[in-house]
Coordinates of C-alpha atoms in Angstrom, one line a residue:
K297 CA 11.9 -83.5 -47.2
G298 CA 11.9 -80.1 -48.8
E299 CA 12.3 -78.6 -45.3
V300 CA 14.7 -75.5 -45.2
V301 CA 17.2 -75.9 -42.2
Y302 CA 18.9 -73.1 -40.7
D303 CA 22.3 -74.1 -39.1
G304 CA 25.2 -72.2 -37.6
E305 CA 28.4 -72.6 -35.7
T306 CA 30.0 -70.1 -33.3
I307 CA 34.0 -70.0 -32.6
Y308 CA 35.0 -67.9 -29.7
A309 CA 38.7 -66.9 -29.1
W310 CA 40.9 -64.6 -27.1
D311 CA 42.3 -61.7 -29.0
A312 CA 45.8 -61.2 -27.2
R313 CA 46.5 -57.6 -29.0
A314 CA 43.1 -56.0 -28.5
A315 CA 42.7 -58.2 -25.0
R316 CA 39.2 -58.9 -25.6
I317 CA 37.1 -61.9 -26.7
V318 CA 36.5 -62.2 -30.6
W319 CA 33.8 -64.5 -32.5
W320 CA 33.0 -65.6 -35.8
Y321 CA 29.6 -67.2 -36.4
W322 CA 29.1 -69.2 -39.9
N323 CA 25.4 -70.1 -41.0
A324 CA 23.9 -72.0 -43.5
S325 CA 22.4 -69.3 -45.5
G326 CA 26.2 -68.7 -46.9
G327 CA 27.0 -65.8 -44.6
Y328 CA 29.4 -65.3 -41.6
L329 CA 29.5 -62.9 -38.7
E330 CA 32.4 -61.5 -36.9
G331 CA 32.4 -59.6 -33.5
T332 CA 33.2 -59.4 -29.8
A333 CA 32.0 -60.5 -26.7
T334 CA 32.3 -58.6 -23.3
P335 CA 31.7 -60.3 -20.2
G336 CA 30.2 -58.3 -17.4
A337 CA 29.2 -58.7 -13.6
E338 CA 26.8 -61.3 -12.6
G339 CA 27.0 -63.5 -15.6
L340 CA 26.0 -60.9 -18.0
I341 CA 27.8 -60.9 -21.4
Q342 CA 27.4 -58.3 -24.5
T343 CA 28.0 -59.3 -27.9
E344 CA 28.2 -57.1 -31.0
G345 CA 28.8 -58.4 -34.4
Q346 CA 29.1 -57.3 -38.2
N347 CA 27.6 -59.6 -41.0
H348 CA 29.6 -60.4 -44.3
G349 CA 27.0 -62.3 -45.7
G350 CA 24.6 -61.1 -49.0
A351 CA 23.0 -57.9 -49.0
N352 CA 19.8 -59.7 -48.3
Q353 CA 20.8 -60.7 -44.8
L354 CA 21.0 -58.5 -41.5
D355 CA 23.9 -56.1 -41.3
R356 CA 24.8 -56.2 -37.4
T357 CA 23.7 -57.9 -34.6
R358 CA 24.0 -57.1 -30.7
S359 CA 22.6 -59.2 -27.9
T360 CA 22.7 -59.6 -23.9
I361 CA 23.2 -63.0 -22.8
R362 CA 22.7 -63.6 -19.1
I363 CA 24.0 -66.9 -17.8
G364 CA 22.5 -68.1 -14.1
A365 CA 22.1 -71.4 -12.1
E366 CA 19.2 -72.7 -13.8
G367 CA 20.1 -71.7 -17.5
W368 CA 20.6 -68.7 -19.5
T369 CA 18.7 -66.3 -21.6
F370 CA 19.5 -64.6 -24.8
T371 CA 18.1 -61.1 -25.8
P372 CA 19.0 -60.5 -29.8
S373 CA 18.6 -57.4 -31.7
Y374 CA 19.4 -56.8 -35.4
E375 CA 20.3 -54.0 -37.6
K376 CA 19.3 -53.8 -41.3
D377 CA 19.5 -50.9 -43.7
G378 CA 20.1 -48.5 -40.5
E379 CA 17.2 -49.8 -38.7
W380 CA 17.3 -51.8 -35.3
K381 CA 14.7 -54.4 -34.2
S382 CA 14.5 -56.8 -31.2
D383 CA 13.9 -60.2 -31.5
A384 CA 12.2 -62.4 -29.0
V385 CA 14.2 -63.3 -25.7
R386 CA 15.2 -66.9 -25.7
V387 CA 15.5 -69.1 -22.6
Y388 CA 17.8 -72.1 -22.6
R389 CA 17.7 -74.8 -19.5

């Protein structure tokens, strides 16, 4: 139908040598990100990632994920050309 569809997939793994959670995210726009996820108290997870896509894509990402009994929230921020911007909080149930 001529619609642009964005899609992606994330894989998480345990890096035994660094003793941390790592992740890779591949997206439909031809890029991929790799980063780390750090669990905290009360269902909190902090992520950071570096983009390896084209120069027109974001440079780095950071997010806070909070998992609770009723669902989870995702609070992202992105860096492009040295400037960080926050994006809308997403709530999943």
